[in-house]
PDB file of C-alpha atoms and ligand atoms in Angstrom:
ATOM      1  CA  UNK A  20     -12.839   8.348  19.954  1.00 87.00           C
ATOM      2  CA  UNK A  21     -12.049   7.220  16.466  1.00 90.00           C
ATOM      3  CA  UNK A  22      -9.673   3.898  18.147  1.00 93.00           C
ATOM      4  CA  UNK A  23     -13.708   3.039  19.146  1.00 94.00           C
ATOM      5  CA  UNK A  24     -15.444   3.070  16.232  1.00 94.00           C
ATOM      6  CA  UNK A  25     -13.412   0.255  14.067  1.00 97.00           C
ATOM      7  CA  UNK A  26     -12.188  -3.322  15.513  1.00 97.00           C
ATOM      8  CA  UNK A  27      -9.760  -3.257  12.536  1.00 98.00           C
ATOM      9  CA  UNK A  28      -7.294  -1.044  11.370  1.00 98.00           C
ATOM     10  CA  UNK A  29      -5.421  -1.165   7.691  1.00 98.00           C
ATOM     11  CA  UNK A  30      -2.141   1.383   8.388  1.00 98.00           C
ATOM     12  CA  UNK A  31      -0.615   2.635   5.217  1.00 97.00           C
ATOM     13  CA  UNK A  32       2.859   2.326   5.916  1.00 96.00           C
ATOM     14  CA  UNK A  33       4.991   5.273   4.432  1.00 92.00           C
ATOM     15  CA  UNK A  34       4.179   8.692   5.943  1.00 90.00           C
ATOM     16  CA  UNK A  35       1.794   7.244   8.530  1.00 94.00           C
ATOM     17  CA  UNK A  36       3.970   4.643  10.657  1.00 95.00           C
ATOM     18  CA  UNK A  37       7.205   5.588   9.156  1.00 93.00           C
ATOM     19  CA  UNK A  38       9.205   8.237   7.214  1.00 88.00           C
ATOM     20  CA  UNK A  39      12.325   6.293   5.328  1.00 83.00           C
ATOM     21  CA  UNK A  40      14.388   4.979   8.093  1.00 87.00           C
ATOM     22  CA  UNK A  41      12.430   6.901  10.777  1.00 90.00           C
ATOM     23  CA  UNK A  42       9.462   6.302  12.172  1.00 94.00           C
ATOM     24  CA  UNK A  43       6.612   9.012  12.627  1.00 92.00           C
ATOM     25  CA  UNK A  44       6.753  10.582  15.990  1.00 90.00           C
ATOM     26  CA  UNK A  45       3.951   8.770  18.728  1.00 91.00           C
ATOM     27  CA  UNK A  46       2.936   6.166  15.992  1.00 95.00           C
ATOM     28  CA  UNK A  47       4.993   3.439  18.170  1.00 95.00           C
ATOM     29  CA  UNK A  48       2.904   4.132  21.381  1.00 95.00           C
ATOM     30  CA  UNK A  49      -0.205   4.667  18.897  1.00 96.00           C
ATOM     31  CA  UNK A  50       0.358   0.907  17.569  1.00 97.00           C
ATOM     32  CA  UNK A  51       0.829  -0.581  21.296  1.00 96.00           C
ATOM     33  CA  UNK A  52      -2.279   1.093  22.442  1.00 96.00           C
ATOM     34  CA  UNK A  53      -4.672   0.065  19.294  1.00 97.00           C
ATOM     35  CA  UNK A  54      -2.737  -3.753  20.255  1.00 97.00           C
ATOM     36  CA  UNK A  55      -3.470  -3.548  24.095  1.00 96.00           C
ATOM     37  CA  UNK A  56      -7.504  -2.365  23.044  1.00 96.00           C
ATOM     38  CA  UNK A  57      -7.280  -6.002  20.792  1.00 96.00           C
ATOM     39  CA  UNK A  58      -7.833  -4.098  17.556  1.00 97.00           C
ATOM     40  CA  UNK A  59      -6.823  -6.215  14.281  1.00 98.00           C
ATOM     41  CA  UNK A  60      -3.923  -4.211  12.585  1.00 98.00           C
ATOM     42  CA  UNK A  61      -2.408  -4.565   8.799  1.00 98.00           C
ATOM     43  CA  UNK A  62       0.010  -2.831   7.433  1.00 98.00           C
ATOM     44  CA  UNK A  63      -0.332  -1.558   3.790  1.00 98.00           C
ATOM     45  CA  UNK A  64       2.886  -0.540   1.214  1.00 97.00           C
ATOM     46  CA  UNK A  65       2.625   0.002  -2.216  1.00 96.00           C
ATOM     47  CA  UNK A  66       6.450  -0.788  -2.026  1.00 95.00           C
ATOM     48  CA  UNK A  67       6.878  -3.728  -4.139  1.00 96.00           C
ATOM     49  CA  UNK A  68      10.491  -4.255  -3.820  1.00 95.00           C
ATOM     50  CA  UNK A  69      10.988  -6.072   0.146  1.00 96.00           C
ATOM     51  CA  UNK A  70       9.448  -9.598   1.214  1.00 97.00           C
ATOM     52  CA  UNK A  71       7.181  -9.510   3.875  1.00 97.00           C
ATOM     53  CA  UNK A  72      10.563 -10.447   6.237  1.00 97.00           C
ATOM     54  CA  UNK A  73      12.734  -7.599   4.977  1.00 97.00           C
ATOM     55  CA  UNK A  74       9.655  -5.535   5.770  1.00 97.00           C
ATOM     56  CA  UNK A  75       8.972  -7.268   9.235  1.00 97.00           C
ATOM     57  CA  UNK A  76      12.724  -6.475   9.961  1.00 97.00           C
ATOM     58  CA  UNK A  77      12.653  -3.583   8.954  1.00 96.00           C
ATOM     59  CA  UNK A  78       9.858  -2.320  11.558  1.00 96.00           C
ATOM     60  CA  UNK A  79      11.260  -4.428  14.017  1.00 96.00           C
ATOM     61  CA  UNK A  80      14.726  -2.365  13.588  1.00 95.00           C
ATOM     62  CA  UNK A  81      12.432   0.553  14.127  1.00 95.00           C
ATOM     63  CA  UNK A  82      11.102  -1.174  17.293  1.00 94.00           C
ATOM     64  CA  UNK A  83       7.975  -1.863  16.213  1.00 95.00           C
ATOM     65  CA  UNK A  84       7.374  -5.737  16.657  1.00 94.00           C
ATOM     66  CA  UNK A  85       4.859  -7.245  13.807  1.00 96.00           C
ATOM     67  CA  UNK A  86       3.949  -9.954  12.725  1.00 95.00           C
ATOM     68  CA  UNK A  87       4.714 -11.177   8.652  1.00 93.00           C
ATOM     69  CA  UNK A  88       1.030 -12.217   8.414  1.00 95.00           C
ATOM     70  CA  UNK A  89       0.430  -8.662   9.177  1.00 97.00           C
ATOM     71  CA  UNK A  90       1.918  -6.882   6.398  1.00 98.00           C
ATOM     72  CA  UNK A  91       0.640  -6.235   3.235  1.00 98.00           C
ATOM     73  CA  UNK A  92       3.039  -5.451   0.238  1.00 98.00           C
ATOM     74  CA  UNK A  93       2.049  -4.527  -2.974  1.00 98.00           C
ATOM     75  CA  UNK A  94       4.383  -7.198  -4.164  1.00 98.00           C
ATOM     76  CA  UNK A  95       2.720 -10.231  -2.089  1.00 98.00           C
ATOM     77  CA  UNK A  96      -0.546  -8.822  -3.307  1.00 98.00           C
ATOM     78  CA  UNK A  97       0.563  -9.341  -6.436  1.00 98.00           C
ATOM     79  CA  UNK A  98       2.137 -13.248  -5.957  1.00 98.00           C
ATOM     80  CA  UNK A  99      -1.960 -13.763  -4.452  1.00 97.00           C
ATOM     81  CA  UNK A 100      -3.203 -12.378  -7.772  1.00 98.00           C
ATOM     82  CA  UNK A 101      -1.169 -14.197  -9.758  1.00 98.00           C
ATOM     83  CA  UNK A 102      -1.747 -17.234  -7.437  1.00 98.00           C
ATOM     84  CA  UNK A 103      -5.857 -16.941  -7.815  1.00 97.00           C
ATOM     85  CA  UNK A 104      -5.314 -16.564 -11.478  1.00 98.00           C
ATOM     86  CA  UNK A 105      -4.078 -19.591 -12.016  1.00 98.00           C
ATOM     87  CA  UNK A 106      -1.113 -17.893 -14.051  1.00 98.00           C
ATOM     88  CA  UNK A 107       1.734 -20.365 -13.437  1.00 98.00           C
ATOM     89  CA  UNK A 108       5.145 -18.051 -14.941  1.00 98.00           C
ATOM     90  CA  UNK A 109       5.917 -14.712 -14.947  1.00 98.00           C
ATOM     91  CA  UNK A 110       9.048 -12.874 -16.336  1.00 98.00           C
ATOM     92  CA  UNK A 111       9.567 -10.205 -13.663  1.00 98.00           C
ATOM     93  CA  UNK A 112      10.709  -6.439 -14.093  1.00 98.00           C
ATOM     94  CA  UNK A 113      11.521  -6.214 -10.104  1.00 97.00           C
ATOM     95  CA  UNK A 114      13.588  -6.651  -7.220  1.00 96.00           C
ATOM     96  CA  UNK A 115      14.859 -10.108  -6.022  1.00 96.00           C
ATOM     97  CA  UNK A 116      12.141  -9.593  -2.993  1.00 97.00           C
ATOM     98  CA  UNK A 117       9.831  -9.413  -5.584  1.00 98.00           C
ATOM     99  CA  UNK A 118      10.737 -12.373  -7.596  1.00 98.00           C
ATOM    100  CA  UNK A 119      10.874 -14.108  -4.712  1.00 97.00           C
ATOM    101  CA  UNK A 120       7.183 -13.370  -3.358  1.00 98.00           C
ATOM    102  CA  UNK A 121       6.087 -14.211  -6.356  1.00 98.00           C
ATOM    103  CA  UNK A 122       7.947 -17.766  -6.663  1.00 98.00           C
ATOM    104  CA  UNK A 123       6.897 -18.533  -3.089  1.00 98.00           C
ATOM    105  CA  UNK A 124       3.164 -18.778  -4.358  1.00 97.00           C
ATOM    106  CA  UNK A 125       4.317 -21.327  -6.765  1.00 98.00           C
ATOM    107  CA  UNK A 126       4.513 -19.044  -9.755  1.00 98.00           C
ATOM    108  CA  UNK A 127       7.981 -20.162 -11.765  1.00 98.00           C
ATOM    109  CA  UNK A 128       9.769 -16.665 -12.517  1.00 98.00           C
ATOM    110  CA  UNK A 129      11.310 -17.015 -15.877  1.00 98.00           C
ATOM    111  CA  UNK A 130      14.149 -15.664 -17.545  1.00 95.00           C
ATOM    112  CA  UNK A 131      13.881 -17.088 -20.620  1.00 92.00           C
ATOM    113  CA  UNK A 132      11.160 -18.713 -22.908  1.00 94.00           C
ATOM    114  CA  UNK A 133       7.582 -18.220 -22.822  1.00 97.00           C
ATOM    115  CA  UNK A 134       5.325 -16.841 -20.019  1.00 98.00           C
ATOM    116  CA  UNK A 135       1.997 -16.589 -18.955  1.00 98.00           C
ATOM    117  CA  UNK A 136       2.258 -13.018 -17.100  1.00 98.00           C
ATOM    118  CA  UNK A 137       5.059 -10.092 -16.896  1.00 98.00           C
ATOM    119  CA  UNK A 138       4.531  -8.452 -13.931  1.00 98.00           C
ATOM    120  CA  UNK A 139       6.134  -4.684 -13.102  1.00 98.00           C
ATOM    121  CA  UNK A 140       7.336  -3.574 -10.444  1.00 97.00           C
ATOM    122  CA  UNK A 141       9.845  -0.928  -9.171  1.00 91.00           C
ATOM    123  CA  UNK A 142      13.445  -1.931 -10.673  1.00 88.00           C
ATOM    124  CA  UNK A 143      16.742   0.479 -10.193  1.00 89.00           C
ATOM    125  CA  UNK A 144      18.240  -2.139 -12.759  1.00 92.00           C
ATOM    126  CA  UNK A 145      15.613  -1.876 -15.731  1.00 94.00           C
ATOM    127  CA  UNK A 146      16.961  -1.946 -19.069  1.00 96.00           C
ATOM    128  CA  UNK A 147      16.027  -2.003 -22.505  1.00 97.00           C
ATOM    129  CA  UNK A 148      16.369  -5.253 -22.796  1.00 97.00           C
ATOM    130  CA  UNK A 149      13.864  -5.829 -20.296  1.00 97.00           C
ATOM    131  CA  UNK A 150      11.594  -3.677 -21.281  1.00 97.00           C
ATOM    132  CA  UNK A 151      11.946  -5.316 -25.178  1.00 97.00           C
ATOM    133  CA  UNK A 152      11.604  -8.704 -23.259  1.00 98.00           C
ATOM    134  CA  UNK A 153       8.560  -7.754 -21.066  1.00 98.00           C
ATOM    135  CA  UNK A 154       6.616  -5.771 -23.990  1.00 98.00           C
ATOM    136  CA  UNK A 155       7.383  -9.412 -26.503  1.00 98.00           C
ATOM    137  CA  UNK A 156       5.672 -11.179 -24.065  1.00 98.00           C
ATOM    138  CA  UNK A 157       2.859  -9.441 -23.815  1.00 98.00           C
ATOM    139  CA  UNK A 158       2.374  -9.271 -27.848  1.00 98.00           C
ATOM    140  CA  UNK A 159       2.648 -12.981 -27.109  1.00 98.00           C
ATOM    141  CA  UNK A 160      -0.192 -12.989 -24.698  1.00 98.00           C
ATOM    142  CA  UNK A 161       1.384 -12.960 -21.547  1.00 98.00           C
ATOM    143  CA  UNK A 162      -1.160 -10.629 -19.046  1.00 98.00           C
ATOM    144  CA  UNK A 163       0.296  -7.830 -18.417  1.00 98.00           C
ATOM    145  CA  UNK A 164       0.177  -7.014 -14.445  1.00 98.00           C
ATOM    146  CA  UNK A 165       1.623  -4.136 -12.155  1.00 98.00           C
ATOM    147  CA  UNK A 166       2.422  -4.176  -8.630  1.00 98.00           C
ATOM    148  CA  UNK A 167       1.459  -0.380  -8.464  1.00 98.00           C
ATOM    149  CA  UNK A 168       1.044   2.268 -10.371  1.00 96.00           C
ATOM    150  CA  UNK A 169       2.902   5.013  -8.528  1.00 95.00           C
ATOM    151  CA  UNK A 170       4.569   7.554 -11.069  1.00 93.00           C
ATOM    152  CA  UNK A 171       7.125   8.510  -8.360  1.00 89.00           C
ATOM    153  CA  UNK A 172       8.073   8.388  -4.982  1.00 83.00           C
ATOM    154  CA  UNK A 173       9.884  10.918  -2.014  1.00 76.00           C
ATOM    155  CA  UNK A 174      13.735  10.959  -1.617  1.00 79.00           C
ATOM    156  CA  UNK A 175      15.547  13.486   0.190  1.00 76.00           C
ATOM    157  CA  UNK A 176      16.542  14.921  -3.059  1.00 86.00           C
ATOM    158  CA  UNK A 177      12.888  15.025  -4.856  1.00 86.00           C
ATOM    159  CA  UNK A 178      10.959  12.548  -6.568  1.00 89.00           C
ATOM    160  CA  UNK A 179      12.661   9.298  -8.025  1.00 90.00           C
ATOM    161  CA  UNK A 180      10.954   7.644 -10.947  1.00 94.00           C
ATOM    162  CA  UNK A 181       8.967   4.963  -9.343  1.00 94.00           C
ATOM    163  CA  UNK A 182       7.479   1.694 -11.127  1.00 96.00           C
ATOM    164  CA  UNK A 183       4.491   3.458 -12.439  1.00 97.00           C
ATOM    165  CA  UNK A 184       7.317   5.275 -15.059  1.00 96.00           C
ATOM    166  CA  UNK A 185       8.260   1.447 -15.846  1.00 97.00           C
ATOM    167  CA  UNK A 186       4.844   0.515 -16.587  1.00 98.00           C
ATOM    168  CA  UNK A 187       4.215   3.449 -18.906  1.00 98.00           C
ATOM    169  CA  UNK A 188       7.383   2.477 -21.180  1.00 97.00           C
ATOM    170  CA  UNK A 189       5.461  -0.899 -21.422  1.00 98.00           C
ATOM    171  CA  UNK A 190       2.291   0.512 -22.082  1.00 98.00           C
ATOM    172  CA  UNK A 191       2.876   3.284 -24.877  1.00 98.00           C
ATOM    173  CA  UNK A 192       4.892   0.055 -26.118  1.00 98.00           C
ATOM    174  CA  UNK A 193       2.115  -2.541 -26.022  1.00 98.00           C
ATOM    175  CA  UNK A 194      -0.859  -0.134 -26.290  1.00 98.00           C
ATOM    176  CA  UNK A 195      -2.423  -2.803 -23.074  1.00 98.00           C
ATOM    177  CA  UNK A 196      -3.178  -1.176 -19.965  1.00 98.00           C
ATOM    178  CA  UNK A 197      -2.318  -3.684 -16.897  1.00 98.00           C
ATOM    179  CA  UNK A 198      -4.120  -5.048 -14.297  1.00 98.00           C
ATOM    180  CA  UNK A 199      -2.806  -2.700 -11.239  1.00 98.00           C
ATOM    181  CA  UNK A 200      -2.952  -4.399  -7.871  1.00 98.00           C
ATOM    182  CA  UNK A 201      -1.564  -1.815  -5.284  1.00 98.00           C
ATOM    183  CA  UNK A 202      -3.861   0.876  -3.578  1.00 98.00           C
ATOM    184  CA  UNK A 203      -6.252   2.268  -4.931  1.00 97.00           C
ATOM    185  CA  UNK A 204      -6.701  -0.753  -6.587  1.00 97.00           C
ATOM    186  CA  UNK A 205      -8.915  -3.691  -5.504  1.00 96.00           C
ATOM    187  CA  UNK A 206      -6.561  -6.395  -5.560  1.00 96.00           C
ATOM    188  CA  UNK A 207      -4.365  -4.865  -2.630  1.00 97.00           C
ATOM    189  CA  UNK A 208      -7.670  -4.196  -0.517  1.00 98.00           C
ATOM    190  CA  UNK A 209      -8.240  -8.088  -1.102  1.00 96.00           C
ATOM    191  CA  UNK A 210      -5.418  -9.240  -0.097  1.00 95.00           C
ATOM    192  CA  UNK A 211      -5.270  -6.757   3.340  1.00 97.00           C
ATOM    193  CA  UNK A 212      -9.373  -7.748   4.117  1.00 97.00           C
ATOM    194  CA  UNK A 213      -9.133 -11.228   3.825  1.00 94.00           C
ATOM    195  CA  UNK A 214      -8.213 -12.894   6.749  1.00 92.00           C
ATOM    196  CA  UNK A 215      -9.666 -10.434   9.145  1.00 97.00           C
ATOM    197  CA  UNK A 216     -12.531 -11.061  11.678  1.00 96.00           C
ATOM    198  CA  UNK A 217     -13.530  -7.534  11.931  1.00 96.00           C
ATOM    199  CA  UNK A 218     -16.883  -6.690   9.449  1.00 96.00           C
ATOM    200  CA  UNK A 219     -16.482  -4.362   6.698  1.00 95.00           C
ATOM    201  CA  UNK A 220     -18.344  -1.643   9.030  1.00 95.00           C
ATOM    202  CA  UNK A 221     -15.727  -1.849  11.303  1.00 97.00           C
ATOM    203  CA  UNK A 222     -12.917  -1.840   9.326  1.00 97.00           C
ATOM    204  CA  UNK A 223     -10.595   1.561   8.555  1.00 97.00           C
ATOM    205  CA  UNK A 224      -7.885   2.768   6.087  1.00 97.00           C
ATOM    206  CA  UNK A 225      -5.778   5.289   7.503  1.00 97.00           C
ATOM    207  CA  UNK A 226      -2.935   6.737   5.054  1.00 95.00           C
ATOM    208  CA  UNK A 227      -1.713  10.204   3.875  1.00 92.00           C
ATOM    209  CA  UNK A 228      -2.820   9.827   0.173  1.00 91.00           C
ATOM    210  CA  UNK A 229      -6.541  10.771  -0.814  1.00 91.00           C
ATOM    211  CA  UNK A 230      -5.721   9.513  -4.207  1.00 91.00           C
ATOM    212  CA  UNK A 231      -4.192   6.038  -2.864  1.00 94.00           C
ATOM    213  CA  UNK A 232      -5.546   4.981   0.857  1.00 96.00           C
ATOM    214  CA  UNK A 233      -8.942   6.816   1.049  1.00 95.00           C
ATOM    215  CA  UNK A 234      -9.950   6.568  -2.794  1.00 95.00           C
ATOM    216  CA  UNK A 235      -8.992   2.418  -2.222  1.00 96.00           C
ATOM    217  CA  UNK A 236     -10.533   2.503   1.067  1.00 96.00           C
ATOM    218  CA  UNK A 237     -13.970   3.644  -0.763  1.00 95.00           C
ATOM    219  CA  UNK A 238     -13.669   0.638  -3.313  1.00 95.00           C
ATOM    220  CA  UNK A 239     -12.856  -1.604  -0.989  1.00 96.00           C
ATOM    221  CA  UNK A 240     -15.936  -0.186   1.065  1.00 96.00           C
ATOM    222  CA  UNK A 241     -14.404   0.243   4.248  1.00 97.00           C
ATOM    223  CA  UNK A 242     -13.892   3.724   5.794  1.00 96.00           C
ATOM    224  CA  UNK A 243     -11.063   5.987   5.737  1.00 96.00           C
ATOM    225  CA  UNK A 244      -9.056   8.297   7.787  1.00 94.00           C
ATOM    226  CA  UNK A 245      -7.030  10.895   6.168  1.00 94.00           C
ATOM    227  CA  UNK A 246      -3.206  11.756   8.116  1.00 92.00           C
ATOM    228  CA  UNK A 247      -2.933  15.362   7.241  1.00 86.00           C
ATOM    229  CA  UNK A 248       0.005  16.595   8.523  1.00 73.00           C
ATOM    230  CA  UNK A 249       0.309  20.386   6.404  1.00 69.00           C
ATOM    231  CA  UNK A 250      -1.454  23.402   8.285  1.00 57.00           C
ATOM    232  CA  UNK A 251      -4.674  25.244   6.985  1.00 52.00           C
ATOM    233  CA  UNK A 252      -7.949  24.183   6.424  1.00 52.00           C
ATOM    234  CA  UNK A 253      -8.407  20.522   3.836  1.00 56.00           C
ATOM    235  CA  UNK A 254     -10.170  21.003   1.236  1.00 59.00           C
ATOM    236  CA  UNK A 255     -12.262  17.862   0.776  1.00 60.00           C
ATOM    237  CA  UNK A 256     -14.068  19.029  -2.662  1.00 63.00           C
ATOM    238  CA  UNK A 257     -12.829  15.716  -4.222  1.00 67.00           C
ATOM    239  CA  UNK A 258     -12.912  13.663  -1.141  1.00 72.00           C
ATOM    240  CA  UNK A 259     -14.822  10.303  -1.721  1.00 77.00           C
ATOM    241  CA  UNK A 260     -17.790   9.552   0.853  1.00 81.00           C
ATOM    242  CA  UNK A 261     -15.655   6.798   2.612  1.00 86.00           C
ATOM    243  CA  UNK A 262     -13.419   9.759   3.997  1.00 89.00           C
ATOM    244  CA  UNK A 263     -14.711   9.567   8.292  1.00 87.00           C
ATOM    245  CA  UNK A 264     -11.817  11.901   9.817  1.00 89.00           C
ATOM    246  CA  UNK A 265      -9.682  14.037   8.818  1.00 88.00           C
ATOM    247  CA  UNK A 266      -6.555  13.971  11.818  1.00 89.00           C
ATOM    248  CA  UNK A 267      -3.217  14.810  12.028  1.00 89.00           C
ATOM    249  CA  UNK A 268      -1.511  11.655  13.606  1.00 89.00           C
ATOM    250  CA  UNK A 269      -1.799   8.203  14.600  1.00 92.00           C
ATOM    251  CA  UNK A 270      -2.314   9.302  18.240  1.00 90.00           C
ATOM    252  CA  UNK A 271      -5.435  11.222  17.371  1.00 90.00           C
ATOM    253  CA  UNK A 272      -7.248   7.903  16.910  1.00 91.00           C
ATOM    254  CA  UNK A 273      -7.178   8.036  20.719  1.00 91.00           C
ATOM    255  CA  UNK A 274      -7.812  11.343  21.480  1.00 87.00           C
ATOM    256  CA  UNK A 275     -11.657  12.186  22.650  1.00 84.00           C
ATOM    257  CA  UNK A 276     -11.564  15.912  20.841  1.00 79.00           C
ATOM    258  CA  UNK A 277      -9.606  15.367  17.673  1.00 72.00           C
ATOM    259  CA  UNK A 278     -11.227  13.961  14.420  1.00 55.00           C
ATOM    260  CA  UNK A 279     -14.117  15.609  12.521  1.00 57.00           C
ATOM    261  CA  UNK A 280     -16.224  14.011  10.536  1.00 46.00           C
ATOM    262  CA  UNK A 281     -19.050  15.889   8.617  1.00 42.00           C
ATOM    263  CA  UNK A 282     -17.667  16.391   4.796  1.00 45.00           C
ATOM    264  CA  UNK A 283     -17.511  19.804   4.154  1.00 40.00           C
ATOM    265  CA  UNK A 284     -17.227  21.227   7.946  1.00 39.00           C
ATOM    266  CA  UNK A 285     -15.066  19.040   8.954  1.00 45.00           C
ATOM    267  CA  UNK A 286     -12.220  19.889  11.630  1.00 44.00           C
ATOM    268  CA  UNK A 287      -8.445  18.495  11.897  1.00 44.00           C
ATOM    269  CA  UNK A 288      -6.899  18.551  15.545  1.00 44.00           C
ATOM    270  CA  UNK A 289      -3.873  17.654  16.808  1.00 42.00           C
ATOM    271  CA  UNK A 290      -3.155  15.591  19.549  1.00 44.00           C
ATOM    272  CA  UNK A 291      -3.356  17.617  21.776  1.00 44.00           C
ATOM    273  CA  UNK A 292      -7.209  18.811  20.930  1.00 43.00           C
ATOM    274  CA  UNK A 293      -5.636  22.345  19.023  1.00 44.00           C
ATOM    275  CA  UNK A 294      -8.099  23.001  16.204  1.00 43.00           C
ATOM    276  CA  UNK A 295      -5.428  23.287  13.147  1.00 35.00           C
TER     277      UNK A 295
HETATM  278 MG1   MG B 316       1.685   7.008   2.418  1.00 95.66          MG
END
């Protein structure tokens, strides 16, 4: 059984443990079961907008009890980098959840004046003024830093522009490329790794992005488990070496049949054994 081969388990949160205001079918009784086995569990999010709490309430409205120290936002990542860096202000493009991340680290979010970062993240309120703001400080020598680079992400009605459209304004503007700290990027992998007991070896991603949770999961240089939830045969052509299973759901992890491992021949089961 996959559950058996790691002692630690990074969940990617949208798609995997929850869709929008839903969560995935059987990944409830999938997280009480990798909990009652004593497996370490984080939850990953390249979500920069909620604090840890909103998140942690969130799930919890969901009924799925975790604990803060357990959840990994691209926006905390970020408030660690920032933290290890030594950079003291920021002037934030973000959501008050962000902001406020960030300040509890001891970083002084500024509004006005000089700065030594500007940090991006996913803003329903950016302007031009903030984006003539952000791009002066970084002429000024501010670093520039993004909680993620994701160029969209899923609504009910299509793709909405995510912060990864932000950052571009303030690239082509700047001609700097940031420092990215969400998945795939090492930063976020940092930040999920760090306090865990579990050894590298024994340590998983398991998301529904090749390009974000399995391509991160091979820098960080833990394994990675692919949720594929479309029919036919994956294609794993591009698919870095870190990729172990291919499965279907969360609940596969415990099922003896499901998962598939050899790159290039691999299978993808449901879980209920069915060869997909
Ligand atoms: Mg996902």
């Amino acid at each position: 059984m996959l559950s058996e081969r790691f002692d630690a388990f990074l969940l990617d949160l949208d798609g995997v443990v929850y869709l929008g205001d839903e969560l995935v079918a059987g990944s409830r009784e999938a997280l009480n079961q990798l909990r009652k086995a004593g497996k370490e569990v984080r939850f990953l999010t390249n979500d920069p907008r909620p604090t840890r709490e909103q998140l942690r309430r969130h799930l919890v409205g969901m009924g799925v009890e975790v604990d803060p120290e357990e959840l990994v936002t691209s926006g905390w990542a970020t408030a660690n980098y920032l933290a290890q860096e030594a950079l003291r202000s920021a002037y934030v493009i973000g959501s008050r959840g962000l902001a406020s991340e960030i300040e509890a680290r001891g970083v002084e979010v500024i509004d006005r004046g000089s700065c030594e970062a500007v940090v991006v993240g996913c803003d329903e309120h950016v302007s031009y003024t903030h984006l003539r703001q952000a791009s002066r400080h970084v002429f000024e020598g501010a670093r520039f830093v993004a909680t993620n680079a994701d160029a969209s992400f899923p609504s009910r009605k299509g793709p909405l522009p995510g912060t990864g459209a932000i950052v571009e304004a303030l690239r082509v503007t700047t001609d700097q490329n940031p420092v990215v700290i969400g998945k795939p990027f090492a930063a976020m992998f940092d930040s999920a790794l760090r306090n865990l007991d579990a050894e590298r070896g024994r340590t998983v991603m398991i998301g529904d992005s090749l390009k974000s949770d399995i391509v991160g999961a091979h820098r960080a240089g833990i394994s990675g488990v692919l949720i594929r939830r479309e029919d036919g045969p994956p294609s794993f052509d591009q698919a870095p070496p870190a990729l172990e299973a291919t499965v279907r759901d969360l609940g596969c992890l415990f099922d003896p049949t499901a998962a598939s491992v050899e790159r290039g021949r691999s299978t993808t089961r449901n879980t209920m054994g069915e060869e997909l």
